[in-house]
Structures are given as structure tokens and as C-alpha cells.
Amino acid sequence: MAAFLYRMGRLAFRRRWTVALVWAAVLAAVGLAGMTAPEAEEEPFSMPGIESQEAFDLMEERFPGAAADGATARVVFVSSNGEKVTAGKNKEAVEAAIAELGDGAQVASIVDPYESGAVSEDGSTAYTTVTYKVDAAGLTDAGRSHLDESLEHARDSGLTVEAGGDAMQDMGGPSGTAEAIGISVAAVVLLITFGSLAAAGLPLLTALIGVGISLFAITALAGPLGLADTTSTVAIMLGLAVGIDYALFIVSRYREERAKGRAAQEAVALATGTAGSAVVFAGLTVVIALAGLSVVGIPMLTEMGLGAAGAVVVGVLIALTLVPAFLGFWPNAILTRKDRKARRAGGTPRETRKVNGGTRWASFVLRRPLPVLLAAVAGLGALALPMTDLQLGMPGDEALSKETTQRRAYDALAEGFGPGFNGPLTVVVDAKGTGDPEAAAETVSERIGGTEGVVSVSPAQFNESGDTAVFSVVPTTAPTDQETKDLVNTIRGDRPGIESEAGAAFEVTGTTAMNIDVSEKVQSALVPYLLVVVGLAVTLLLVVFRSILVPLKAAAGFLLSVLASLGAVVVVFQQGHGADLLGVETTGPIMSLMPIFLVGIVFGLAMDYEVFLVSRMREAYVHGERPAQAVTSGFQHSARVVVAAALIMIAVFSGFIGDSDAMIKMIGFGLASAVLLDAFVVRMAIVPAVLALLGERAWWLPKWLDRILPRVDVEGEALTRPAGPEAEPADKDLART
């Protein structure tokens, strides 16, 4: 592997114009394809293999056209000063608002609350549902403006008027603020790390090129494959993060080789052969973790995982080819100012520093490995404890800020009609083949209506064929309450007896039931996913490090960091400790997809740090250093860039904490916490402490296993290393800055 990548780096350096033009052509081609591709139609969220999805599919089959994806707005009217919305003046204002709302060009229908009975028992609250001819993405600015103006006119009458529903969603797309923050912080960190504008700018430039290629490619494929917007968002986030990291390690190793006196071409080749090998295997672990999301069986997660994995592959290829080519264009500009000045003056190359912050920290850990290990594990364990209280769900309008009209509409409906009104269950009765479908549906309705925890059951609505009925069930508790989940399980548990009495089958669906089913499916898929991903990655690291204990230690450290980060998420977003500091107004269940999403991304990034840090230790050990000395050497050469890479990641993810959306806050906080804990506690403390305690045993591998494992030579043992600087003719042409 190292020898092959050595030749690849050397060739990219010598044929830099060709390499640069090829990547420019690729960017132009996918850019043209992406810009000319037809706009992708938004695919509805689906979750194969769960009851609520099967019931929804049955509704679409038996009620053709009824499950149209038109946007809806639920407008809530609340009277003031103890008045009733049925009073003359207030009723006139509500009816005038309904007439104005229904006058929109894109409005398909609107329901009169006085005719449909959508008035609370105390008469203080009423609501209407506006249905549009198009989905939320298809609403025009004029349509949205008409809705907003109608709401304002209704408020002028003295009523409190709020609105929820997908028609109220902000469809403006991501602002790019988080990415801009991440890039800005990355530039500062790179500048501090390298002390050179060129060295800091090169990783940013190549990462942006890789992200551009990935984004255009996903855009071009979005239509044919039906990819969601989240696919490109995750690809951008991870493509940018790993693209910077991989280029950072190649450039850092190049500068290290130049500081030893090597010529530019040889330094590029050696950097690509050694650091490039680590990049390849680090990239493979990330790809395994992301592609492994497909085993969960959730289409959206599969798309996100494969799209991001593709972006990582592009980042690896650019690091191995375009970065060496750019180093050929600016071989000396990448160096520090001190080194450039020394070369212009014809001085001797600067010796690599033997003592730096990394070596001092490694020495500290090596002197007291057991206390450091115990303190780190105890700290992560304490953070992980709240994980035992983890509750999963899909937060809705109740998780929004109280300053939003959607949240105020949610609260008004809960106060006027009960907390369960915001999350009714939908029951689908399949009476096909039944002698009396109406009697069967009535039996199911009565039995479910008598279940403890049910407030009301709506009249059953039949399809044209008369063989399928649908009715709503309003629980006594809110959609995210544990009691609501218990109610759904109770209804489903009583199904055999109810179906036997009615002579017809039924299924429970609706947003609340869907969220419950999704949470249960994600929880049941988490362990198999971990087994598959961790198993494959441990096997890969076994080949890379030729050690039994190092890969196991890497996997155990990852589990500690990800459990601790999930515990931190529970503490803030579920239990509410410190929530005010992040602008989180409402706490509740953790988003269902959050744990498995966090595991997939963080596992790949954690293995990045593991490969980059430990590969330098392995390299030193293979070249004759004692185990403790090899740990110090690894930290001497890699600690600074690993810290820089982690800070860049944390900056990128922390940018999302400032978002107004509670779920985006949660994702940003979780990822930033995980990277912080993994990079600075696991990789910087636990890894050296464990290696110090294991000594020679850390690199033990049974002879029989050593014989059958393929040799990939990540440490570059096969590469020849001249003792002194080489006098290559090309260097005379590369003396410019």
C-alpha cells in the first residue's frame, strides 16, 4: 500500500497540470449535470416494516386521492376576556377570516368550525383546517403572503389567532451560516497550526473542490434516485470535515519531510505513501460506518449514509492526487516563513523539534497511566449514566420556540381540546370480505373507545367500495408522553380479541403512532448496526495495525465517547440542565434517528483520529523504537494536527447549535460533544494510557494470524529513506514561493 501510494504521489507531483485539469474537468462535468438536472420531487417519508406504515399504505390503496400530499394549515382562534368564539362579534370575525383564508389561489378547501364541531367545550377555542392544492414546497410566495395577511386581519378583530401545520414551515432552505462559521474557524485553526497562508488555504481549497463535486453529483442523481435534501446536507457537512482533515495530514507530513531536508518531489511521495496510507484506511472506516446505516432499513438514513460515504470517497481521492499536485505548484509556499527564508539563504534544513506539547503530554500520561485511565473512564462513565433514561421520539411543534406561531397554536389546541388533540391516532379497519363492514367498524370503534386513556373516537369514514373504514382516536395525553405510547401498545395488544369479535382486521397509524414505531425500530436496529459496523472496522484495524488489542481498545474507546455524548444530549435536551444556555425552551424525547445517526458519523470520525494517531506510533515501533518511546513519537508528530482536526470538526458542528430548530440544535450539540470527548479524552488520554500499560503486548499478534492477514504496510516500512537531502534537478525550478 505505502509503495503504491508513494508512486501515486510522485506521479501526481510530476504530472500536476494533468491532475489539476482532470479534477477541473470532473468538477465542470458534474457541475453541468447538477445545474441542468430536473428538480427532484420530494419523496414522502416512509418506514418499511412497521405497522403504521403498512396502515398508511392500505389507506392510499383503498382511499385513492384521499392521502394527497397537499399542504395544510391549522388555524386556531381563541377568544379573550372570558368571551366565547360562538358569541356574535367573535363568530363574525371567525367566519370573515375563514372566507378570506379560503379565497387563496392555491387553497383547495377549508372547514367551517361551527359546522364541523371544531369548537371547545368551554367555547373559548375553535380551529379550522386549510388544505392546499400543492405540497408545502409548492406553495408560492403569494400563497404564503396571503395566509400571513389573513391571519393578521383576523388578529385585528381582537381574537388570538395562531397557525400550525406544514404550510407554516420555512421552506427557504439552509442559510449556510453553520458552514460559514465552520470554514472561518477552520481557516484560523489551520493558520495557527501551519503558520502559513498557503498551507492553511490548501486544505480548505481542496475540501471545497471535493464538496462541490459531491454536491453536484448528488443534485444530478436526486431526481432519478429520489434523494431527499438531507442527503446533500449531510454530504456537505462530512465532506467538508474529512476533506480538510485528510489534506491537513498530507500537508503536515510533507512539511515534516521537507524539514528533514528532503527535496519537494520526494517529500510529496513519502507524505502520500505514509500519511496517505492512513488517509485510505481512515476513509474506509468512515465509509463502512456511513454505508452501514443501510442495515437499519430506513430509506432516509440509507440515502444520507450512502451520499455522505460518496463524499468521503471523493475526499480521499482528492487528498491522494490533487493535494500532491498542488504541492507541486507551491512546494515552498507551504513551508513556514522560517524555512522559506533559510532555503533562500542556502542554509541547512531545520531539524524537527524533539520536544513539543504532544511529547510533554505523552510523557505525563506515560508516567502515570493508571490514574489517567481511571479518571478518563470514570468521567466518561459519569456522563454516560443519563443514557439509561433515554427516551426517543419525533419532536413536533411542541419543541419549537414559544415565539413561533406554530408553538402557540399547539399550546392553544392543547388547552382548549386537551393535550392528546395534537396527536390523534388513526385506525384503519380492513373489512374486505366481511358480511357487514359497518357493524365490524362500529365494533372496533366501540372497543377502542372504551380503552382507558381514550378521550373520544370520531365517526368512521368508509371508502367508495365500502370495505375499509377510517376513524380518529384522541388520547388523554400528549403525543410524546409515555402514557400515549402505552395506549398504542394496549390497543395493539387487545387486537386479537377485538378482531375476533368484529370479524375484521385493523391497524393503528397516524403521526403519533408512526413516531412510536420509528423509535422502536431504531432502538431494535442499534445493536445489530453496532455489531456490523464495529466488527468490520475492528477487522480493518486488525489488518492496519497487525494487533489484536489495539483495534479492540479503539472500539471500546469509541463506545465510551458516543455513550457519554448521548448522555450529555439527554442531560440538556431531555432533562433540561443547561438548556437555557443553548436557547432550548422545551425539553422532551430525543429525536428517534439521533442515536444511530450520531453513532454512524462519530464512529467514522473517531476511527479517523485513531488511525492518524496510532499509525505514527506503529510506524515508530516498526522502525525499532520501544513501545513507550513509540507512543511519544506518535504524539510528537500527530498530536498537534489531530487537535487541529478535532477543533475544526467541533467548530463545524457547533455552528448548528445556534439554529432556531431544536432538532438541529440537538444534532449540532451531540456531534460537537462526541468529537470533543473522543479526540481529547479517548484518543489523547485513554489511548496512550492503555498502550503504556500494555507495553509490548499492545502489538501482539498470533503467528498463525500474522501469516494469513494481508500486509498493507501503512507505516511505510517498504519505502527507502535516504539519509540526507536529495539533489533533484526539479528543486531548482521549485525554489519560488
PDB file of C-alpha atoms in Angstrom, residues 45 66 89 133 138 228 235 395 589 629:
ATOM      1  CA  PHE A  45     -41.198   9.825   4.398  1.00  0.00           C
ATOM      2  CA  ALA A  66     -57.568  10.921  -0.079  1.00  0.00           C
ATOM      3  CA  LYS A  89     -68.926  39.557  17.265  1.00  0.00           C
ATOM      4  CA  LYS A 133     -53.680  22.058  -3.854  1.00  0.00           C
ATOM      5  CA  GLY A 138     -45.022  24.087  -3.951  1.00  0.00           C
ATOM      6  CA  ALA A 228     -34.029  13.997  -0.108  1.00  0.00           C
ATOM      7  CA  ALA A 235     -22.688  15.059   2.476  1.00  0.00           C
ATOM      8  CA  PRO A 395     -40.449  16.245  18.425  1.00  0.00           C
ATOM      9  CA  PRO A 589     -37.818  12.967  23.972  1.00  0.00           C
ATOM     10  CA  GLN A 629       9.121   5.711  23.025  1.00  0.00           C
TER      11      GLN A 629
END
